[in-house]
Amino acid sequence: MTKYGMVIDLHKCVGCSGCSIACKNENNVDTGMFWAHYFHETKGSFPNVNYKYVPTLCNHCEDAACVRVCPTQAMYKDENGLTLHDPDKCIGCKSCMQACPYGVINFNKNKPHRRWEETAAAIKGGTATSKELQERTGQELPYYNADRAFTYEGIRSKGIVEKCTFCDHRIKDNLRPYCVESCPADARTFGDLDDPSSDINKVLAQYSSQVLKPEKGTKPRVFYVRG
Amino acid sequence: MYLIDKEVKEMDFHAYWDYRVALDLFLGGVGIGVFLLAAYFSLVFKEKSFKVTRLGFIIAPVLVGLGVFALLTELGKPFRMLSTFINVNPTSVTSWGGFLQTIFILLSFVIFLVVWKYKQNAYQMSLFKGLVIAGSVFALAVGIYHGLLLMSLGVAGWANGLIPVMFLVSSILSGSSVLMVVEAVFMRSIIGRGKEVYSETAASSDAQVFTYSKLLVSLVGIQALLILTWRISLNSAGTEAIIAYQNLISHFGVYWWILVVAIGLVIPLTIAGYSTLKKIKMNFYTAMIFTAVVLIGSYAFKHIILYSGQIPLAGL
Ligand code: SF4
């Protein structure tokens, strides 16, 4: 059985946030929310200071708290171990957001992508307005990635939550998640944890790994090495 | 840096669940409290409690219904609410809540209709007794569900076994107080200017005497003890629980001590304790004041627990 997971090599990661931006493009993620995010941590005092940049995303936990608490089964585990979300079942109760220990679920409080309706230019007299761009391209959402809609709503509607899907629309075509693909430092490895010869298992065999908040008992499937 | 980020986040934290969820917990709690006492009266004092219990049986579902309505307005997609009845998730306490509250509202409404139709005769009917017992079971279940819902989410400020119990006692206390006032107002309108108006329900011509003061002083006492026990339990519940409590005190400390402890516990304990010790009945005005402070305390308690649990834990 396939069991997808990801390893992030914190020694390779340069903290460029390329993954966050790439993810936004790939998944049509609205302003103000991130499916792929980060936190950073500074420990110690000069001269013994340790700085850490830790990319975050949905951990696709084996015992996902969001799946346990969702009253409508809108959050569910699929046969490949992905934690996915059915936008048609979601009632927007935000129980999943409360239960997720990692804060990686976002709520669409307002109509998404409203910024494309803005009529003020970023630089007055210098740039087009978002509205003009929308009109000239003839698209409700310029830069919209239609591929996203193969497995999930292309743009999630007001009143429901959304989160990382490990780019399930790409992995079904044997492509890697876009954050993995676009990482300039090659810090991310994605693959099948149940396949002993997979790249992810090679990295996990080579280094000792950690997960975020293991004490929560959620068994995350995003691992960090060389932190 | 991370710590600073967290502290900034904590200062102006955004609560995913706002006062409308607190209203559901509060109104629903008062509703089930009213029902439970009305059910007790109807089973023990039977038709002698007709007037007050008839009112109780309609107030209860209306309050729970209003609470559910407040909750619905908080949902992103309120019109999809029915989906919780179709796509049931047995591991989700929220999922149970939809059923429990709906069944309770329906049951108590049916009970009201039976009383409405058969008047005093209803109290002798076994169907009525069965409905009242079933309604009480669901009232208790809804009362426990309120706190269990929070507890089940694994959030540090809510993950304590005493939360559902404190919520339940707070609900029964506030509901009982409301029924006392309902009875006081009702009796006053009959007796006119009488002062000791609610007269320890239905007891005058019955061997069993019910005393509000005794019930209420016990409930306030139990609630005070539970809150104290809960506070002590936090000392050994781990770092997260301690930080969550510190968040509660740093954001809501003044409201906690004034509204929850002083107004919601000390004043009612004094009023009901005095009446019980002196063996005197609360008069109309005392009963009104008692209920007002209990309601303020109950809402403040639920609101503060709900909000403070959502403050990010600094440094973790
Ligand atoms: S917001 Fe949607 S996905 Fe999250 S728990 Fe509620 S119904 Fe489930």
XYZ file of C-alpha atoms and ligand atoms in Angstrom:
551
model
C 0.000 0.000 0.000
C 1.225 3.486 -0.773
C 1.896 5.807 2.132
C 3.117 9.185 1.010
C 5.424 11.330 3.089
C 7.981 14.112 2.792
C 11.390 14.820 4.251
C 12.761 18.330 4.557
C 16.509 18.619 4.926
C 16.975 21.696 7.089
C 20.692 21.747 6.331
C 19.995 22.158 2.632
C 17.113 24.569 3.080
C 18.251 28.166 2.559
C 15.020 29.776 3.824
C 14.151 31.432 0.517
C 10.400 30.760 0.849
C 10.344 29.628 -2.768
C 8.184 26.688 -1.714
C 5.562 29.016 -0.212
C 5.321 31.069 -3.395
C 5.398 28.058 -5.718
C 2.623 26.453 -3.706
C 0.503 29.576 -3.977
C 0.881 29.550 -7.762
C 0.193 25.872 -8.145
C -2.812 25.753 -5.860
C -4.340 29.209 -6.451
C -3.937 30.069 -2.790
C -5.365 33.435 -1.817
C -3.512 36.415 -0.373
C -3.128 36.203 3.394
C -3.008 32.414 3.575
C -0.354 29.792 2.954
C -0.568 26.057 2.445
C 3.228 25.923 2.582
C 4.538 28.196 5.280
C 7.445 28.386 7.777
C 8.477 29.463 11.229
C 11.858 30.535 12.374
C 13.534 30.139 15.676
C 16.548 31.792 17.262
C 18.001 30.075 20.303
C 20.861 30.850 22.649
C 22.721 34.091 23.188
C 25.665 35.643 21.395
C 28.071 34.188 20.396
C 26.384 30.799 20.712
C 23.306 31.483 18.635
C 21.379 28.963 16.606
C 18.982 30.147 13.906
C 16.563 27.756 12.317
C 14.164 28.272 9.422
C 11.567 25.506 9.381
C 9.262 25.145 6.370
C 5.803 23.878 7.346
C 2.857 22.359 5.527
C 0.083 19.901 6.288
C 1.766 16.925 7.944
C -0.725 14.449 6.472
C -0.714 12.818 9.883
C -1.445 9.134 10.231
C -3.800 9.903 13.133
C -4.980 13.249 11.841
C -6.789 15.295 14.490
C -8.648 17.257 11.803
C -10.113 14.032 10.403
C -11.113 12.847 13.863
C -13.042 16.004 14.755
C -14.625 16.928 11.424
C -18.395 16.503 11.871
C -19.119 15.888 8.196
C -16.180 13.735 7.112
C -15.113 16.606 4.861
C -11.576 15.974 6.121
C -10.628 12.417 5.289
C -7.722 10.069 4.726
C -7.433 8.667 1.230
C -6.076 5.260 0.259
C -2.559 6.693 -0.175
C -2.430 8.144 3.299
C -3.092 11.712 2.172
C -5.230 13.903 4.405
C -7.662 15.501 1.980
C -10.616 17.850 2.158
C -13.958 17.620 0.387
C -15.116 21.208 -0.183
C -18.691 20.110 -0.902
C -19.117 18.500 2.503
C -17.417 21.246 4.515
C -19.743 23.390 6.625
C -17.002 25.768 7.739
C -17.264 24.924 11.429
C -13.482 25.334 11.924
C -13.285 22.356 14.290
C -10.387 21.065 12.191
C -8.522 24.358 12.628
C -9.014 24.148 16.378
C -7.790 20.565 16.518
C -4.807 20.824 14.154
C -1.707 21.225 16.359
C 0.242 22.730 13.474
C -2.002 25.629 12.433
C -1.844 24.676 8.757
C -5.556 24.862 7.938
C -6.893 28.115 6.514
C -10.418 29.516 6.554
C -11.956 31.475 3.672
C -13.643 34.183 5.700
C -14.256 36.324 2.646
C -14.798 35.788 -1.031
C -11.393 34.520 -2.210
C -9.079 36.478 -4.472
C -10.932 39.733 -4.011
C -7.744 41.641 -4.648
C -8.283 41.159 -8.385
C -11.236 43.481 -8.063
C -9.119 46.310 -6.697
C -9.221 49.470 -8.742
C -6.206 51.180 -7.190
C -2.818 50.736 -8.884
C 0.078 49.428 -6.802
C 2.090 52.390 -8.099
C -0.188 55.252 -9.076
C 0.281 56.055 -12.769
C 2.956 53.384 -12.997
C 1.180 50.026 -12.957
C -2.123 48.662 -14.117
C -4.763 48.027 -11.489
C -5.717 44.484 -10.570
C -9.141 45.056 -12.093
C -7.589 46.181 -15.394
C -5.378 43.102 -15.462
C -8.385 40.938 -14.803
C -10.286 42.581 -17.648
C -7.399 42.514 -20.160
C -6.601 38.861 -19.571
C -10.288 38.000 -19.674
C -9.796 35.787 -16.630
C -11.514 36.115 -13.312
C -8.249 35.096 -11.701
C -5.121 35.948 -13.715
C -2.386 33.317 -13.149
C -5.101 30.777 -12.348
C -3.786 27.212 -12.538
C -6.518 25.083 -14.061
C -4.696 21.833 -13.211
C -5.535 22.313 -9.556
C -9.197 21.728 -10.327
C -8.573 18.118 -11.432
C -8.858 16.831 -7.870
C -10.019 19.768 -5.722
C -11.882 23.025 -6.214
C -9.644 25.295 -8.302
C -10.521 28.171 -5.990
C -12.115 27.311 -2.678
C -15.287 29.214 -1.921
C -16.064 31.596 0.920
C -17.025 29.863 4.144
C -14.932 26.703 3.895
C -11.423 25.727 4.942
C -8.519 24.691 2.725
C -5.064 23.213 3.150
C -2.155 21.460 1.485
C -3.014 18.259 -0.384
C 0.591 17.206 -1.134
C -0.411 18.289 -4.671
C -2.570 15.203 -5.102
C -3.455 16.414 -8.612
C 0.234 16.113 -9.544
C 1.110 12.884 -7.750
C -1.713 11.051 -9.475
C 0.241 11.797 -12.685
C 3.495 10.620 -11.093
C 4.727 14.189 -10.639
C 6.182 15.461 -7.378
C 4.410 18.084 -5.257
C 5.204 21.523 -6.605
C 7.054 22.687 -3.488
C 9.412 19.719 -3.955
C 9.770 20.429 -7.645
C 10.504 24.114 -7.194
C 12.872 24.013 -4.208
C 16.124 25.514 -5.518
C 18.157 23.810 -2.761
C 16.648 20.378 -3.382
C 15.821 20.266 0.312
C 12.584 18.335 -0.062
C 12.193 14.659 -0.816
C 8.788 13.152 -1.459
C 7.826 9.548 -1.859
C 6.244 6.349 -0.679
C 7.161 5.485 2.899
C 6.001 1.907 2.283
C 8.482 1.419 -0.540
C 11.859 0.455 0.984
C 13.724 1.572 -2.140
C 12.107 5.013 -2.378
C 14.236 8.160 -2.160
C 12.431 9.273 0.967
C 13.367 6.069 2.754
C 16.988 6.470 1.687
C 17.123 9.943 3.249
C 15.373 8.704 6.392
C 17.842 5.830 6.631
C 20.789 8.166 6.235
C 19.850 10.723 8.901
C 17.964 10.713 12.145
C 14.683 12.516 11.680
C 12.228 14.543 13.713
C 8.590 15.458 13.356
C 6.794 18.523 14.735
C 5.065 18.144 18.109
C 5.416 14.354 18.367
C 3.786 14.569 21.811
C 0.450 15.295 20.106
C 0.331 11.679 18.977
C -0.752 12.545 15.447
C 2.118 10.672 13.747
C 3.050 13.308 11.162
C 4.353 12.189 7.783
C 6.481 15.252 7.185
C 9.935 14.619 8.621
C 12.830 16.968 9.241
C 16.471 15.955 9.061
C 19.683 17.765 9.979
C 17.799 20.452 11.947
C 12.569 35.690 16.783
C 10.101 32.874 16.850
C 9.214 33.750 20.417
C 8.685 37.372 19.471
C 6.472 36.373 16.547
C 4.431 34.215 18.855
C 4.105 36.947 21.438
C 2.866 39.401 18.834
C 0.406 36.804 17.619
C -0.721 36.173 21.141
C -1.379 39.818 21.938
C -3.945 40.281 19.200
C -4.937 36.674 18.727
C -7.732 35.821 16.370
C -10.305 33.464 17.832
C -11.597 30.970 15.262
C -14.748 30.633 17.379
C -16.293 33.859 18.622
C -19.031 34.896 21.056
C -21.700 33.113 18.984
C -20.245 29.771 20.030
C -20.170 31.057 23.629
C -23.853 31.967 23.223
C -24.647 28.442 22.080
C -22.883 26.985 25.103
C -24.603 29.477 27.408
C -28.171 29.499 26.048
C -28.106 25.761 25.457
C -26.858 25.332 29.011
C -29.614 27.469 30.514
C -32.135 25.562 28.379
C -31.096 22.124 29.565
C -30.922 23.385 33.163
C -34.490 24.693 32.965
C -35.612 21.412 31.458
C -33.933 19.197 34.042
C -35.515 21.005 36.983
C -38.901 21.184 35.260
C -38.628 17.456 34.570
C -37.850 16.791 38.228
C -40.877 18.878 39.324
C -43.144 17.171 36.844
C -42.128 13.691 38.014
C -42.164 14.453 41.740
C -44.875 17.065 42.216
C -46.833 16.019 39.156
C -49.840 18.199 38.276
C -49.183 20.524 41.220
C -46.229 21.825 39.263
C -48.326 22.187 36.104
C -47.953 25.931 35.659
C -44.233 26.229 36.154
C -43.284 23.046 34.329
C -45.445 23.893 31.335
C -43.475 27.106 31.014
C -40.199 25.274 31.611
C -40.918 22.751 28.860
C -41.319 25.512 26.279
C -38.545 27.801 27.517
C -36.008 24.957 27.355
C -36.242 24.118 23.628
C -36.520 27.799 22.714
C -33.274 28.605 24.551
C -31.423 25.603 23.125
C -32.796 26.487 19.684
C -31.599 30.082 20.012
C -28.174 28.790 20.981
C -28.083 26.521 17.934
C -29.159 29.465 15.787
C -26.286 31.563 17.164
C -23.937 28.689 16.359
C -25.293 28.382 12.822
C -24.520 32.033 12.123
C -20.926 31.264 13.046
C -20.597 28.499 10.436
C -19.036 29.340 7.101
C -21.784 27.403 5.311
C -24.799 27.380 7.653
C -27.177 26.125 4.977
C -25.172 22.939 4.686
C -25.884 22.110 8.312
C -27.987 19.141 7.235
C -24.803 17.578 5.945
C -23.861 16.749 9.547
C -26.863 14.391 9.654
C -25.900 12.681 6.428
C -22.098 12.500 6.633
C -21.909 11.401 10.237
C -18.469 11.073 11.786
C -18.667 8.936 14.943
C -15.296 10.174 16.199
C -16.397 13.805 16.074
C -18.085 15.188 19.182
C -19.359 18.081 17.041
C -21.120 15.474 14.942
C -22.853 14.021 18.029
C -23.906 17.523 19.028
C -26.059 17.993 15.955
C -28.062 14.879 16.849
C -28.210 15.451 20.595
C -29.421 19.028 20.330
C -31.961 18.261 17.621
C -33.401 15.286 19.494
C -33.535 17.301 22.719
C -35.341 20.223 21.079
C -37.865 17.893 19.451
C -38.453 15.875 22.610
C -38.983 18.871 24.869
C -41.266 20.465 22.308
C -43.347 17.296 22.150
C -43.499 17.239 25.958
C -44.744 20.815 25.930
C -47.417 19.902 23.377
C -48.546 16.933 25.496
C -48.879 19.197 28.548
C -50.585 21.819 26.444
C -53.114 19.311 25.145
C -53.826 17.181 28.214
C -53.176 19.825 30.861
C -52.964 18.409 34.407
C -53.977 14.950 33.150
C -50.732 14.674 31.240
C -48.821 14.215 34.483
C -50.479 10.863 35.105
C -49.786 9.508 31.632
C -47.018 6.958 31.301
C -46.248 8.325 27.835
C -45.557 11.692 29.437
C -43.291 10.158 32.078
C -41.392 8.250 29.415
C -40.945 11.378 27.338
C -39.775 13.384 30.356
C -37.224 10.710 31.301
C -35.962 10.500 27.718
C -35.853 14.314 27.554
C -33.824 14.396 30.775
C -31.321 11.904 29.389
C -30.864 14.051 26.288
C -30.748 17.243 28.367
C -27.898 15.750 30.378
C -26.212 14.563 27.204
C -26.418 18.053 25.672
C -25.107 19.565 28.908
C -22.117 17.232 28.889
C -21.624 17.661 25.149
C -21.018 21.423 25.540
C -17.807 20.931 27.502
C -16.908 17.666 25.806
C -16.896 19.434 22.454
C -14.125 21.735 23.658
C -12.309 18.989 25.500
C -12.266 16.684 22.468
C -10.264 19.109 20.336
C -6.998 18.529 22.170
C -6.441 22.254 22.741
C -4.313 22.833 25.856
C -6.747 25.194 27.592
C -9.680 22.822 27.103
C -8.083 19.385 27.387
C -9.125 18.763 30.971
C -11.676 16.226 32.125
C -13.236 18.737 34.493
C -14.266 21.088 31.670
C -17.417 19.104 30.702
C -18.377 18.716 34.372
C -17.935 22.434 35.114
C -19.947 23.323 32.020
C -22.715 20.938 33.053
C -22.955 22.239 36.631
C -22.854 25.830 35.401
C -25.724 25.002 33.032
C -27.862 23.290 35.671
C -27.244 26.161 38.085
C -28.187 28.872 35.609
C -31.197 26.918 34.315
C -32.501 26.229 37.828
C -32.152 29.912 38.712
C -34.065 30.914 35.607
C -36.877 28.502 36.458
C -36.993 29.945 39.966
C -37.441 33.432 38.525
C -39.989 32.231 35.993
C -41.966 30.790 38.856
C -41.473 33.901 40.964
C -42.698 36.171 38.190
C -45.578 33.868 37.463
C -46.655 33.549 41.089
C -46.246 37.255 41.608
C -48.615 37.942 38.781
C -51.171 35.758 40.538
C -50.615 36.776 44.108
C -50.066 40.401 43.227
C -47.831 42.212 45.635
C -46.730 39.221 47.671
C -43.043 39.157 48.416
C -42.170 35.573 49.224
C -43.563 34.536 46.004
C -42.175 31.435 44.586
C -42.711 29.689 47.892
C -40.572 26.612 47.476
C -42.615 25.148 44.714
C -45.682 23.089 44.939
C -44.853 22.061 48.416
C -47.547 23.581 50.491
C -49.996 20.788 49.965
C -47.493 18.040 49.520
C -45.483 16.034 51.951
C -42.319 16.667 49.998
C -40.988 20.161 50.236
C -38.732 21.525 47.576
C -36.359 24.300 48.574
C -34.696 26.312 45.859
C -32.131 27.756 48.225
C -30.830 24.312 49.176
C -30.521 23.184 45.576
C -28.911 26.430 44.469
C -26.458 26.681 47.338
C -25.392 23.098 46.647
C -24.903 23.799 42.954
C -22.896 26.989 43.536
C -20.829 25.142 46.146
C -20.154 22.253 43.770
C -19.211 24.662 40.986
C -16.815 26.560 43.266
C -15.238 23.277 44.323
C -14.922 22.120 40.722
C -13.236 25.344 39.641
C -10.839 25.090 42.546
C -10.084 21.434 41.750
C -9.603 22.313 38.081
C -7.182 25.088 39.004
C -5.176 22.755 41.247
C -5.170 20.028 38.592
C -3.468 22.435 36.172
C -0.372 22.511 38.350
C 0.441 18.969 37.388
C -1.091 18.932 33.907
C 2.057 19.926 32.041
C 3.601 23.062 30.569
C 0.937 23.643 27.946
C -1.891 23.614 30.493
C -0.039 26.067 32.725
C 0.694 28.436 29.841
C -2.949 28.209 28.747
C -4.048 29.202 32.255
C -1.521 32.056 32.274
C -3.048 33.206 28.989
C -6.477 33.128 30.605
C -5.326 35.243 33.506
C -3.250 37.684 31.454
C -6.043 38.351 28.948
C -9.156 37.905 31.050
C -7.888 37.970 34.640
C -9.985 40.961 35.773
C -13.147 39.539 34.186
C -12.395 36.095 35.563
C -12.040 37.254 39.161
C -14.857 39.808 39.073
C -17.456 38.224 36.801
C -16.838 34.500 37.256
C -15.584 34.285 40.821
C -16.984 37.312 42.702
C -20.270 37.839 40.849
C -20.840 34.297 39.626
C -19.809 32.367 42.735
C -19.256 34.460 45.876
C -22.424 36.594 45.683
C -24.790 33.705 44.863
C -23.115 31.530 47.487
C -23.703 34.289 50.025
C -27.342 34.848 49.042
C -28.364 31.198 48.833
C -26.164 30.239 51.794
C -27.729 32.912 53.969
C -31.258 31.844 52.999
C -30.465 28.209 53.707
C -28.752 28.828 57.032
C -31.416 31.213 58.266
C -34.102 28.930 56.888
C -35.782 31.860 55.185
C -37.108 32.056 51.671
C -35.565 34.374 49.144
C -37.979 37.133 48.317
C -38.834 38.141 44.794
C -36.079 40.718 44.482
C -33.424 38.502 46.004
C -34.395 35.736 43.603
C -34.083 38.156 40.680
C -30.662 39.367 41.821
C -29.512 35.811 42.467
C -30.481 34.724 38.956
C -28.927 37.798 37.359
C -25.537 37.221 39.004
C -25.619 33.505 38.267
C -26.355 34.184 34.588
C -23.578 36.764 34.355
C -21.177 34.317 35.998
C -22.212 31.429 33.772
C -21.860 33.369 30.525
C -18.552 34.912 31.595
C -17.209 31.484 32.594
C -18.061 29.886 29.255
C -16.964 32.896 27.223
C -13.590 33.165 28.952
C -12.855 29.442 28.742
C -13.804 29.480 25.058
C -11.698 32.512 24.143
C -8.677 31.904 26.340
C -8.288 28.373 24.971
C -7.748 29.867 21.532
C -4.809 32.076 22.486
C -1.617 30.698 20.931
C 0.779 29.262 23.480
C 3.808 31.540 23.554
C 7.109 29.794 23.079
C 5.652 26.404 22.186
S -14.427 23.310 8.744
Fe -15.043 21.800 7.211
S -13.343 20.369 7.107
Fe -13.059 21.549 8.988
S -14.063 20.321 10.589
Fe -15.620 21.748 9.857
S -16.702 20.664 8.240
Fe -14.779 19.536 8.620
